[in-house]
mmCIF file of N, CA and C in Angstrom:
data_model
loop_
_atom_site.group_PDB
_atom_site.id
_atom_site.type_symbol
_atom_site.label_atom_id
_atom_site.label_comp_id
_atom_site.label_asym_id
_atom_site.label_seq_id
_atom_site.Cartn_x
_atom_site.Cartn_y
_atom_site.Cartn_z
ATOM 1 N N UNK E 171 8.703 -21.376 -32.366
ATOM 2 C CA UNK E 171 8.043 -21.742 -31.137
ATOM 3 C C UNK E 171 8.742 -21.014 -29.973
ATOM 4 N N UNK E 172 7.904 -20.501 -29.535
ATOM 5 C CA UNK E 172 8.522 -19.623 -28.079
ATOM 6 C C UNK E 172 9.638 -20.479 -26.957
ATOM 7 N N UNK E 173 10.225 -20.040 -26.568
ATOM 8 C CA UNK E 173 11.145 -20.459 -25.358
ATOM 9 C C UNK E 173 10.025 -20.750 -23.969
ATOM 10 N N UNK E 174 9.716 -21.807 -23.741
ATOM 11 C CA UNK E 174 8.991 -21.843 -22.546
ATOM 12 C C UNK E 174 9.450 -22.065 -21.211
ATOM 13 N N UNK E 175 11.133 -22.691 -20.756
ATOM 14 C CA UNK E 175 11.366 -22.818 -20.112
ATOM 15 C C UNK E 175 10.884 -22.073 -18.754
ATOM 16 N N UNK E 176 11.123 -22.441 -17.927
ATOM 17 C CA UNK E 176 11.044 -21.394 -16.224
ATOM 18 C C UNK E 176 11.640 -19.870 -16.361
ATOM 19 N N UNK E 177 12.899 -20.441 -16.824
ATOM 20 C CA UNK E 177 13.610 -19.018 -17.029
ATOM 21 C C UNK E 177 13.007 -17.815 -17.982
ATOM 22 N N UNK E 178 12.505 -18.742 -18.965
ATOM 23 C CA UNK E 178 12.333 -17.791 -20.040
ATOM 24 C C UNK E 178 10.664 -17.308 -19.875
ATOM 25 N N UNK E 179 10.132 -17.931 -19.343
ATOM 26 C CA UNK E 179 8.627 -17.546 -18.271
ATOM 27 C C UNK E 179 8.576 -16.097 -17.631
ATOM 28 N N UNK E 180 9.405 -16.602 -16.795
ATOM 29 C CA UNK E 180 9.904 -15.834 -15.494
ATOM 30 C C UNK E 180 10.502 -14.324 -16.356
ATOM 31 N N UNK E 181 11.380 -14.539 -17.262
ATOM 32 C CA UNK E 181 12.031 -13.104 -17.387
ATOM 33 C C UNK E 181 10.811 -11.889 -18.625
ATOM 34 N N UNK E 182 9.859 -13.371 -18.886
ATOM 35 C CA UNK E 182 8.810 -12.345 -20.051
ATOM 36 C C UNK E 182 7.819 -11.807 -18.996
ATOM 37 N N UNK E 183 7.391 -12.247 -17.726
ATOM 38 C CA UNK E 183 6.603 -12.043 -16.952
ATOM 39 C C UNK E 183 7.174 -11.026 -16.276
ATOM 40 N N UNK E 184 8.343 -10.826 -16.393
ATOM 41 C CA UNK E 184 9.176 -9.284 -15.614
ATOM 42 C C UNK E 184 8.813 -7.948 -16.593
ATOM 43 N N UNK E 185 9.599 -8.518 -18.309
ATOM 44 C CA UNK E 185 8.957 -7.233 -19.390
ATOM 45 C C UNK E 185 7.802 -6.656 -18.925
ATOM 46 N N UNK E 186 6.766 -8.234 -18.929
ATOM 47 C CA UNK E 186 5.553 -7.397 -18.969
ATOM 48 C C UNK E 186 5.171 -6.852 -18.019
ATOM 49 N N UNK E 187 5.388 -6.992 -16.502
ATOM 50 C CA UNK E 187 5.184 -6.504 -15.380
ATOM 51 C C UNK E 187 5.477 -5.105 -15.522
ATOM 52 N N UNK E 188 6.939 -4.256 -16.021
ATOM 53 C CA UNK E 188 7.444 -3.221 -16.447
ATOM 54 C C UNK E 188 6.143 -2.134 -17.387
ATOM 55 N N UNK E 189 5.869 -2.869 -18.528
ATOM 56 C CA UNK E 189 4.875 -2.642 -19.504
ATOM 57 C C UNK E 189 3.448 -1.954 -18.711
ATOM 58 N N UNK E 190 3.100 -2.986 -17.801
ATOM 59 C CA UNK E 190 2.075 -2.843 -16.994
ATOM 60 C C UNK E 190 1.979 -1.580 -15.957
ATOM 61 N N UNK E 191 3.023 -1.489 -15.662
ATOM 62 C CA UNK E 191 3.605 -0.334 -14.722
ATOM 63 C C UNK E 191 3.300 1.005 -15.241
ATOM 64 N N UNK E 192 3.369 1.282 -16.860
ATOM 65 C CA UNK E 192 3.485 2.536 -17.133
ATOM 66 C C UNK E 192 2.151 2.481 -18.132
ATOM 67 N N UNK E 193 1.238 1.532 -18.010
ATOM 68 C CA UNK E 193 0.088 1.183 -18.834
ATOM 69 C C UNK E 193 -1.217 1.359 -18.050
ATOM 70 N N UNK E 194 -1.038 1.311 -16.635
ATOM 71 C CA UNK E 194 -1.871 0.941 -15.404
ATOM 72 C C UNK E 194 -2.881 -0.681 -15.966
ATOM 73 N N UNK E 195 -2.032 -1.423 -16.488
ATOM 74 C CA UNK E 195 -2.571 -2.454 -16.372
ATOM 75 C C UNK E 195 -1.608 -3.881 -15.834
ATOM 76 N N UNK E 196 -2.546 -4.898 -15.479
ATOM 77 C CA UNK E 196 -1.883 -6.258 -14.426
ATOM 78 C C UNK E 196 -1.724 -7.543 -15.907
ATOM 79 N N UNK E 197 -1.317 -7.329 -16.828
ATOM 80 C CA UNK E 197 -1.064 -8.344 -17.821
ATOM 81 C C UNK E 197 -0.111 -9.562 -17.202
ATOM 82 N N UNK E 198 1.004 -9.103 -16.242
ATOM 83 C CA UNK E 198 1.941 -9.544 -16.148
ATOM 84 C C UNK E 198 1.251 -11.020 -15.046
ATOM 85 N N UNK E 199 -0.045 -10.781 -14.224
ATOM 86 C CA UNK E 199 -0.092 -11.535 -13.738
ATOM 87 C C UNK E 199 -0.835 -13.309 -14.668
ATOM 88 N N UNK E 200 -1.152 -12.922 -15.591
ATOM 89 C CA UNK E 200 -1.135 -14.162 -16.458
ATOM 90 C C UNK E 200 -0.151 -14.764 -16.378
ATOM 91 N N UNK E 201 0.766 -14.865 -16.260
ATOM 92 C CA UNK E 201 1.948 -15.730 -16.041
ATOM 93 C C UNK E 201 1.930 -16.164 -14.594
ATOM 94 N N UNK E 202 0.663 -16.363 -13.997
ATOM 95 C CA UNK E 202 0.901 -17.272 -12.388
ATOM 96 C C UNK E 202 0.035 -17.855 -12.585
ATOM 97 N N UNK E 203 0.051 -18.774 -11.660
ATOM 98 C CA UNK E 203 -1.276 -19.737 -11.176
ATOM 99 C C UNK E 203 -2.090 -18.614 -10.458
ATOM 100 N N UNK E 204 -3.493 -19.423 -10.531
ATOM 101 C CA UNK E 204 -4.687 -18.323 -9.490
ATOM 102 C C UNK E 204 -4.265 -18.389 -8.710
ATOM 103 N N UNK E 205 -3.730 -19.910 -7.742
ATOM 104 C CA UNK E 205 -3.665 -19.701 -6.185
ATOM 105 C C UNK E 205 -1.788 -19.375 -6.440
ATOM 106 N N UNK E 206 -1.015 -18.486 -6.529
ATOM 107 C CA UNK E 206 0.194 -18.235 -6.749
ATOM 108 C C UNK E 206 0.529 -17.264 -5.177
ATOM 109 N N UNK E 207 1.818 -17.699 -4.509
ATOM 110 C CA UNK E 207 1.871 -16.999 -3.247
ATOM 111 C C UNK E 207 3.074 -15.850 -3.459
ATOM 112 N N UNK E 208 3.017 -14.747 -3.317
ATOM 113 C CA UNK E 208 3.986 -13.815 -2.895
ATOM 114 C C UNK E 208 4.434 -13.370 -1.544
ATOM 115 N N UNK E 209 5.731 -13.550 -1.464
ATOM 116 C CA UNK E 209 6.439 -13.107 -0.276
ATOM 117 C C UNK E 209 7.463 -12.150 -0.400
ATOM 118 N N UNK E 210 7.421 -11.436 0.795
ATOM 119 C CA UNK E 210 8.338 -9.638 0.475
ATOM 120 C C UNK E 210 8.448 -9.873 2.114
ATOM 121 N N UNK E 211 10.452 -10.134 1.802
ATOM 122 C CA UNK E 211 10.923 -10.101 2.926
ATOM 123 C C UNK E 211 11.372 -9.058 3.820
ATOM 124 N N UNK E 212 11.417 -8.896 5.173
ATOM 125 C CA UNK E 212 11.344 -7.793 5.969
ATOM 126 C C UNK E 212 12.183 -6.572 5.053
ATOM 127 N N UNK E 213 11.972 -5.222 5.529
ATOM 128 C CA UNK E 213 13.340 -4.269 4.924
ATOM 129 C C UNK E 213 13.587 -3.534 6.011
ATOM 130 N N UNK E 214 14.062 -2.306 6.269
ATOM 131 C CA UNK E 214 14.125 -1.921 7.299
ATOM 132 C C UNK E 214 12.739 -0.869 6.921
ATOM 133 N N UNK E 215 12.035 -0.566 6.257
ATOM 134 C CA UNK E 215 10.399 0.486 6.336
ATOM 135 C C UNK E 215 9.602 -1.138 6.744
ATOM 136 N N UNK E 216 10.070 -2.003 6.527
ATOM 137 C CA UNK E 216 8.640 -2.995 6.694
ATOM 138 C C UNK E 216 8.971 -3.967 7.391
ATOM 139 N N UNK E 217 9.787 -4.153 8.856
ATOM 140 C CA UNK E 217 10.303 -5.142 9.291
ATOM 141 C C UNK E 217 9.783 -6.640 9.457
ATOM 142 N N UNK E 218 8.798 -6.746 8.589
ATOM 143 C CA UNK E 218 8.420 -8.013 8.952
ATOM 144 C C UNK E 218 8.028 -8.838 7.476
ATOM 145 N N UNK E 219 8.030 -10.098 7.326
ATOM 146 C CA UNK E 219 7.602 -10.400 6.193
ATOM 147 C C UNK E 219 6.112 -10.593 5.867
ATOM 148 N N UNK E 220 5.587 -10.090 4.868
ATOM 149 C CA UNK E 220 4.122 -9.696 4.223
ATOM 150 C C UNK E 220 4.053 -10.992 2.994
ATOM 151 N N UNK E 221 3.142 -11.450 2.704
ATOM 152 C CA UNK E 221 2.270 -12.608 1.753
ATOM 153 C C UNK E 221 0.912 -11.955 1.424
ATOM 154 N N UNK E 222 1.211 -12.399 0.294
ATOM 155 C CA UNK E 222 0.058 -11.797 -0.350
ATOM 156 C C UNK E 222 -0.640 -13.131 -1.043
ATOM 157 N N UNK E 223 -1.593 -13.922 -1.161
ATOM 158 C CA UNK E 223 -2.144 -15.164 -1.592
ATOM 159 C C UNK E 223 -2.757 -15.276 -2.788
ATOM 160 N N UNK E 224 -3.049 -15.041 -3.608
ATOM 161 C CA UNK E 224 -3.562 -15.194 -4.884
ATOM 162 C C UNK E 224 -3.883 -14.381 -5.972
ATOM 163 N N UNK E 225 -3.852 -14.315 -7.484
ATOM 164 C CA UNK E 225 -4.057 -13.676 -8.198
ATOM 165 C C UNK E 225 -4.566 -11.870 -8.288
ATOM 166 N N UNK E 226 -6.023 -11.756 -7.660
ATOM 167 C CA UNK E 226 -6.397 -10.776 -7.581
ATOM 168 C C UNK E 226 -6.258 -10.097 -6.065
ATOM 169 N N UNK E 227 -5.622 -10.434 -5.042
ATOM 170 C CA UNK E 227 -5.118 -9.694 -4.262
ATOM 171 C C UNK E 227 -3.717 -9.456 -4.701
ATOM 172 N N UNK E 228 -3.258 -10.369 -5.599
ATOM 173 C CA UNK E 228 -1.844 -8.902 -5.574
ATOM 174 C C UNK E 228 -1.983 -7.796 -7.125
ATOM 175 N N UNK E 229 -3.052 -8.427 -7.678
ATOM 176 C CA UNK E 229 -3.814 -7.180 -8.803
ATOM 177 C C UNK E 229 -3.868 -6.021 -7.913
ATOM 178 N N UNK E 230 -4.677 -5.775 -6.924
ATOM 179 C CA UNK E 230 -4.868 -4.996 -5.474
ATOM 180 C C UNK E 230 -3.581 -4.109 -5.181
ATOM 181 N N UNK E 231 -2.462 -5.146 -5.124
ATOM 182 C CA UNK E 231 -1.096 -4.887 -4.013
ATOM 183 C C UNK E 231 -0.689 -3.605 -4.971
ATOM 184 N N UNK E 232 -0.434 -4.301 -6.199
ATOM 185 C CA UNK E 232 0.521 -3.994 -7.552
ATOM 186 C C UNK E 232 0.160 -2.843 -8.031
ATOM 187 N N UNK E 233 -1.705 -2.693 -7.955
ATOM 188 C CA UNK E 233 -2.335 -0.980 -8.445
ATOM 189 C C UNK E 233 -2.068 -0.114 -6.914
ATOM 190 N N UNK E 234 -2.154 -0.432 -5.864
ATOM 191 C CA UNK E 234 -1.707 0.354 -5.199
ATOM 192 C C UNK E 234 -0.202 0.996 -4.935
ATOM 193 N N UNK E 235 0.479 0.075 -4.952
ATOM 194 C CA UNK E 235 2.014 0.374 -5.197
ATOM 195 C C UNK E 235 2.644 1.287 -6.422
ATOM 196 N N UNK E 236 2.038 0.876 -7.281
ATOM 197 C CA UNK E 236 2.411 1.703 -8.312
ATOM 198 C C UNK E 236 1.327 2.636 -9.007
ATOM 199 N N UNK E 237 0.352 3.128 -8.807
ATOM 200 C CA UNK E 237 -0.194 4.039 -9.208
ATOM 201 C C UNK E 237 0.247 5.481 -8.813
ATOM 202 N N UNK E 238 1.359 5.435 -8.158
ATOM 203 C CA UNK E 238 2.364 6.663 -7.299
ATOM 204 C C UNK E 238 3.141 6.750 -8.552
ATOM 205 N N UNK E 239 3.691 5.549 -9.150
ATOM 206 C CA UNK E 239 4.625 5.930 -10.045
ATOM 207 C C UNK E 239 4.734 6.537 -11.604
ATOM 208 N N UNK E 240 5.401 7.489 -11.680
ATOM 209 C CA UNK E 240 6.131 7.916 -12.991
ATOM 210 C C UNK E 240 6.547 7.578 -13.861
ATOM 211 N N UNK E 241 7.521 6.484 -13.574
ATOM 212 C CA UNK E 241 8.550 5.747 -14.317
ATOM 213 C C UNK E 241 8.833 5.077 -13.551
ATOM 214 N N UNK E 242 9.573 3.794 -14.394
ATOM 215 C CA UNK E 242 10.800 3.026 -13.922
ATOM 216 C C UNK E 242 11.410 2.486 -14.706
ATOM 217 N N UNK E 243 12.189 1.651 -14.185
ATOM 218 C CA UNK E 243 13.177 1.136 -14.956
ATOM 219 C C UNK E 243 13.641 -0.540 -13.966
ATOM 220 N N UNK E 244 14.271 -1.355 -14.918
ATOM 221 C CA UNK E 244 14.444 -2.701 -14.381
ATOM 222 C C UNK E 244 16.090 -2.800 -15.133
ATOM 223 N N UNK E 245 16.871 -3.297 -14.575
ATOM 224 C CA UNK E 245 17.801 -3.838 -15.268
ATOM 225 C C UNK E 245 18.625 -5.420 -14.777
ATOM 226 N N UNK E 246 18.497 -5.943 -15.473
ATOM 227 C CA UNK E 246 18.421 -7.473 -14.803
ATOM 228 C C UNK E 246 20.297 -7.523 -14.969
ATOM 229 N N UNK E 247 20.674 -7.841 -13.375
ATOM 230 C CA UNK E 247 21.905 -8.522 -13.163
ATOM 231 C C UNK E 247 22.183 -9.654 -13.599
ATOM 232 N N UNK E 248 21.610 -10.748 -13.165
ATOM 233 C CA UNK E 248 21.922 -12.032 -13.627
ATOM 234 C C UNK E 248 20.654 -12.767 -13.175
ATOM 235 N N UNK E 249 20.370 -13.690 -13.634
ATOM 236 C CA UNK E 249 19.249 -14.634 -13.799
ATOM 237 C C UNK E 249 19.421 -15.926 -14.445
ATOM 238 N N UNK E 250 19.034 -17.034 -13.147
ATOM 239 C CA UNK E 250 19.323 -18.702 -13.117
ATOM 240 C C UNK E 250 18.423 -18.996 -12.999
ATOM 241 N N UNK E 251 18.488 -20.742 -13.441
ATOM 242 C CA UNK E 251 17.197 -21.535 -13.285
ATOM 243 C C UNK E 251 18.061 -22.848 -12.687
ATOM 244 N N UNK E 252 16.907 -23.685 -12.056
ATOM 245 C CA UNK E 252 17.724 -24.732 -11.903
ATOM 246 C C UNK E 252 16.174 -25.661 -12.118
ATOM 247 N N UNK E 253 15.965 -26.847 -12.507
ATOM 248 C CA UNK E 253 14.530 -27.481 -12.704
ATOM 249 C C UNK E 253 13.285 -26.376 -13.135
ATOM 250 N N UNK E 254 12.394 -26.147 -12.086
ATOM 251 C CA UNK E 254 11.763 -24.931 -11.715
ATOM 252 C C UNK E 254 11.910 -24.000 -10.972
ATOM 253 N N UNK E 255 13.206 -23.795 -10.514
ATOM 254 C CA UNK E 255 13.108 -22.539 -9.978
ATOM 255 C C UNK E 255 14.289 -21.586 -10.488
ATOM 256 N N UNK E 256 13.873 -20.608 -10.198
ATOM 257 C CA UNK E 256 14.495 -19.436 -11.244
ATOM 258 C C UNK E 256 14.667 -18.069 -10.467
ATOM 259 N N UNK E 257 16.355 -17.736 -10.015
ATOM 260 C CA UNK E 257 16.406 -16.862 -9.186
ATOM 261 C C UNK E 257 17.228 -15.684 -10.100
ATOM 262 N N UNK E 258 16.771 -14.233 -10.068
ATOM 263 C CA UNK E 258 16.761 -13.518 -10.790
ATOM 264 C C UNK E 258 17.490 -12.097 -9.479
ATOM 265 N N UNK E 259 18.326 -11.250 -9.960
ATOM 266 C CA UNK E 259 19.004 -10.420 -9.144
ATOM 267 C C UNK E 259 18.907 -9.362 -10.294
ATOM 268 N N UNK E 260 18.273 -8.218 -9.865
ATOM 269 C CA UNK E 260 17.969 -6.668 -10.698
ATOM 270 C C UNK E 260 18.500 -5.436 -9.687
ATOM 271 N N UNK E 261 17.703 -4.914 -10.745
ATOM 272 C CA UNK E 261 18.109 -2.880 -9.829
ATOM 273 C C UNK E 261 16.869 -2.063 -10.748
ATOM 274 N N UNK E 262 15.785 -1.998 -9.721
ATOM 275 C CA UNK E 262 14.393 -1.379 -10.152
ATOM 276 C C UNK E 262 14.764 0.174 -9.621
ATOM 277 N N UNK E 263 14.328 0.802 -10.718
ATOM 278 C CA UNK E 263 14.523 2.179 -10.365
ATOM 279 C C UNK E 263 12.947 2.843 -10.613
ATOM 280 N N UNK E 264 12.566 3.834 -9.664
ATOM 281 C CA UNK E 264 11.108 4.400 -10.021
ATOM 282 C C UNK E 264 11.703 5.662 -9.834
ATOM 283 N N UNK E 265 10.172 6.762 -10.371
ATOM 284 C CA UNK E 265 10.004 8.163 -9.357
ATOM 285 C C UNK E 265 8.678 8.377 -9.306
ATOM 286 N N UNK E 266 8.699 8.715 -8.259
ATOM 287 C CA UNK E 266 7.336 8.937 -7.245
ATOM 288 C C UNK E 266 6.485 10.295 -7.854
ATOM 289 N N UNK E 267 5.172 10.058 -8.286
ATOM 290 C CA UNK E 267 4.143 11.216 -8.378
ATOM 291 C C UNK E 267 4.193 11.951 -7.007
ATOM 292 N N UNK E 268 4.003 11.202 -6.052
ATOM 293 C CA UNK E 268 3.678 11.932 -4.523
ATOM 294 C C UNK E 268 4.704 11.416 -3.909
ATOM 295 N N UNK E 269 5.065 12.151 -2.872
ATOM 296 C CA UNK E 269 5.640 12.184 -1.680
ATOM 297 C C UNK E 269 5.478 10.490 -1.191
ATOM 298 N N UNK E 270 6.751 9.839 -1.024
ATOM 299 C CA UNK E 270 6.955 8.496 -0.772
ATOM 300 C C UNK E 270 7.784 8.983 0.357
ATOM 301 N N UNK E 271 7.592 7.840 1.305
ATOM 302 C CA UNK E 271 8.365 7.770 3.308
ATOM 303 C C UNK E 271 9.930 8.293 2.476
ATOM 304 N N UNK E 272 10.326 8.846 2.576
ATOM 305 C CA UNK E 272 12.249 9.497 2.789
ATOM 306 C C UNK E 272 12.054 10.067 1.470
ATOM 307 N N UNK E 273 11.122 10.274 0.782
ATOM 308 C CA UNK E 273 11.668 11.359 -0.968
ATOM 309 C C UNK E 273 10.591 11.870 -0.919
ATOM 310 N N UNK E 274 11.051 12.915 -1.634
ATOM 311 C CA UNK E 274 9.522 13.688 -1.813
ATOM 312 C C UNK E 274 9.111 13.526 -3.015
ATOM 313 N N UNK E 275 8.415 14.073 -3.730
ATOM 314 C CA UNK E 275 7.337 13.880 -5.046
ATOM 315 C C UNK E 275 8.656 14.397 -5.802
ATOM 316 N N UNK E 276 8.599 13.305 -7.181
ATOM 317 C CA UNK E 276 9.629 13.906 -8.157
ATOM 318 C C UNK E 276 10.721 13.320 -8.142
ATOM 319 N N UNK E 277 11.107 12.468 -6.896
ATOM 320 C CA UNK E 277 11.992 11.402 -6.455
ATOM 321 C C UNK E 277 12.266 10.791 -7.261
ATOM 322 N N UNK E 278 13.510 10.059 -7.664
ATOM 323 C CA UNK E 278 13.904 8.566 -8.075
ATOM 324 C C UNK E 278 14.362 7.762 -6.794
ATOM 325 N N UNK E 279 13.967 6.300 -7.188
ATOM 326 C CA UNK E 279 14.700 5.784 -6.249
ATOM 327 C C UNK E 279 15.084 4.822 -6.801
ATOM 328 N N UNK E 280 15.978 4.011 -6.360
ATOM 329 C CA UNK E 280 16.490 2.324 -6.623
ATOM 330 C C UNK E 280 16.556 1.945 -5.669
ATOM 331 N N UNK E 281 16.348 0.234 -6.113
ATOM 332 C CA UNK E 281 16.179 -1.050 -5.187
ATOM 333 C C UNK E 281 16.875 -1.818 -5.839
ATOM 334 N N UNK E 282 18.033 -2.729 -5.333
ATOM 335 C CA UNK E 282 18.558 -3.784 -5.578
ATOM 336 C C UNK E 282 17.656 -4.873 -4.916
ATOM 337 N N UNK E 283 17.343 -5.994 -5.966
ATOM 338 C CA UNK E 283 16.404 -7.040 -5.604
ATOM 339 C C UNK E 283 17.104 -8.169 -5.870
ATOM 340 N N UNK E 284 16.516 -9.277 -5.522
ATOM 341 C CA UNK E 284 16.466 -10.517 -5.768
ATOM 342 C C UNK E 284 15.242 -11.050 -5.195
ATOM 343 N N UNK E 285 14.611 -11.875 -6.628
ATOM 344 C CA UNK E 285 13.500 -12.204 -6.443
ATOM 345 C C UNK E 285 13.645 -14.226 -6.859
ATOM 346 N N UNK E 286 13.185 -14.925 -6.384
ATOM 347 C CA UNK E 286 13.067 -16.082 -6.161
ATOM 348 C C UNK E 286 11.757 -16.750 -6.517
ATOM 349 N N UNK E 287 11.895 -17.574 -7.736
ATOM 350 C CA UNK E 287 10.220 -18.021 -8.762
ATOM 351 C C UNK E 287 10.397 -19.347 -8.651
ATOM 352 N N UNK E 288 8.992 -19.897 -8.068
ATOM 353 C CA UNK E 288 8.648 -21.464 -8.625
ATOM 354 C C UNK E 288 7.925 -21.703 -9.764
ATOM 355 N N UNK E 289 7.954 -22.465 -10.570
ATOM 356 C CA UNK E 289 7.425 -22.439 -12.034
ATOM 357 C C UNK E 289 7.327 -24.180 -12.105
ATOM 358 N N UNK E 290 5.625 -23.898 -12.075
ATOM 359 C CA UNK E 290 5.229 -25.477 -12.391
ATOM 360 C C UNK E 290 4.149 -25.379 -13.750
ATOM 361 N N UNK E 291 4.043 -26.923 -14.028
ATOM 362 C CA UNK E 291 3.275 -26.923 -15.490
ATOM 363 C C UNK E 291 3.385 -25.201 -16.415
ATOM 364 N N UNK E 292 4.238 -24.620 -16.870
ATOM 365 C CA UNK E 292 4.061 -23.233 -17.262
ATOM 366 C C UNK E 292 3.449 -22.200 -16.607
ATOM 367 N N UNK E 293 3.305 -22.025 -15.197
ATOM 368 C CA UNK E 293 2.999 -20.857 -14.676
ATOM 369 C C UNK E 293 3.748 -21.195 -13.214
ATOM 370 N N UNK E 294 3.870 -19.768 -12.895
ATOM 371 C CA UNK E 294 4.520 -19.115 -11.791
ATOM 372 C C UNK E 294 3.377 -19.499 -10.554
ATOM 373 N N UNK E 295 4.397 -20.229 -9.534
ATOM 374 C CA UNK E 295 3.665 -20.449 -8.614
ATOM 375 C C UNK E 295 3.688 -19.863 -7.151
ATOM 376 N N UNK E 296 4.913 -19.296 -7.064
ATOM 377 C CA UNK E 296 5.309 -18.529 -6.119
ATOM 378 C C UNK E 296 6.669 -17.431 -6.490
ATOM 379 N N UNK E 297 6.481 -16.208 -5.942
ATOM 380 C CA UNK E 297 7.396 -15.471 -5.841
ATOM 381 C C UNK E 297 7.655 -15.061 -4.497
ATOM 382 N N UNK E 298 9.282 -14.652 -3.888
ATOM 383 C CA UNK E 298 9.741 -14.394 -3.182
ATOM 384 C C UNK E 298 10.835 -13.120 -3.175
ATOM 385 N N UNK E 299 10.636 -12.398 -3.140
ATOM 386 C CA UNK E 299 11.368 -11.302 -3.170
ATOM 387 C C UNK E 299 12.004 -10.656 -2.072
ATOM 388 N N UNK E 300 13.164 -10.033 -2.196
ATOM 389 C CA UNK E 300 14.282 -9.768 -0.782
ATOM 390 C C UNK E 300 15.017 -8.551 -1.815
ATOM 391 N N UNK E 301 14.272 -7.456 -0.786
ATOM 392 C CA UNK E 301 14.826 -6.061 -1.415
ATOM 393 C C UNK E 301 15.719 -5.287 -0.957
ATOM 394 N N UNK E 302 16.978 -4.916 -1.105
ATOM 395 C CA UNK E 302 18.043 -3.861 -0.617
ATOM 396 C C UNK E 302 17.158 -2.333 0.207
ATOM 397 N N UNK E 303 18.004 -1.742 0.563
ATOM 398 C CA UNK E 303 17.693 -0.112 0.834
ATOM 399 C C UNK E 303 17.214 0.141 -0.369
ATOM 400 N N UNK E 304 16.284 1.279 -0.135
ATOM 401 C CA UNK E 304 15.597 2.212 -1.035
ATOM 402 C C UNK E 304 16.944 3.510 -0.939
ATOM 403 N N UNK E 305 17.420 3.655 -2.197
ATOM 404 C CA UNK E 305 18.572 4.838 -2.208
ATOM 405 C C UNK E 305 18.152 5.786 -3.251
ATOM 406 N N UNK E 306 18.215 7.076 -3.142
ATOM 407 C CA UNK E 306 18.202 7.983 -3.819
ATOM 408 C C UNK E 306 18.735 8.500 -5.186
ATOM 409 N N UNK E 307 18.212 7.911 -6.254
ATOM 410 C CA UNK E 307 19.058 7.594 -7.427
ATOM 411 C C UNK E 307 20.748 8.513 -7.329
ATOM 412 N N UNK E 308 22.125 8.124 -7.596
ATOM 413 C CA UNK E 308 22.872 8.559 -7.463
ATOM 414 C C UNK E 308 23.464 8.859 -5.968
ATOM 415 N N UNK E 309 22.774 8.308 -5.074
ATOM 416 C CA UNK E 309 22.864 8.035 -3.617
ATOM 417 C C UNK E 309 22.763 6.206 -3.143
#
């Protein structure tokens, strides 16, 4: 029988998010509720915080964001749960098909993240994410 906890939700809904990335498909969002809220806190390219509200607008967010990309890569720092919530600290690395704001096409970049999950009855009800500088792989 599968591990269902929050944690263990939360970190299969990351695989597959990855999977999805280099598949051009949104599998990963089965693991939320329809009405599920995303938040992406200011950075210095986006000073303000952005929400995105339900299922198929961040289907939307997720093909636009990454249909630029090449590759990536995820490597999970550490990852807690406490009841339902489940805070997870990585280092997402991509490279850009086209020309992205500070790299040009052919780019890698990394992001140190921490992302922040509510997890009720077995699905993800909110994510919150708070992203480092965008650095130049090896920069």
């Amino acid at each position: 029988m599968p591990d269902n906890s929050p944690k263990a939700i939360v970190l299969r809904m990351l695989d597959q998010a990855m999977l999805d990335m280099l598949h051009g498909t949104a599998e990963f969002l089965d693991s939320f509720a329809d009405s599920a809220v995303w938040e992406y806190a200011p950075t210095a390219d986006a000073p303000q915080w952005s929400r995105v509200h339900g299922k198929e607008a961040r289907r939307t967010a997720f093909r636009r964001a990454y249909d630029q990309a090449i590759d990536s890569t995820r490597t999970v720092h550490d990852a807690v749960a406490e009841a339902g919530s489940v805070a997870v600290a990585y280092a997402f690395g991509v490279t850009f098909a086209t020309d992205w704001p500070g790299l040009p096409a052919g780019a890698r970049a990394v992001f140190e993240c921490v992302n922040l999950f509510a997890v009720s009855d077995g699905l993800i009800v909110s994510e919150k994410q708070y992203t480092g500088p965008m650095l130049a792989e090896g920069g």
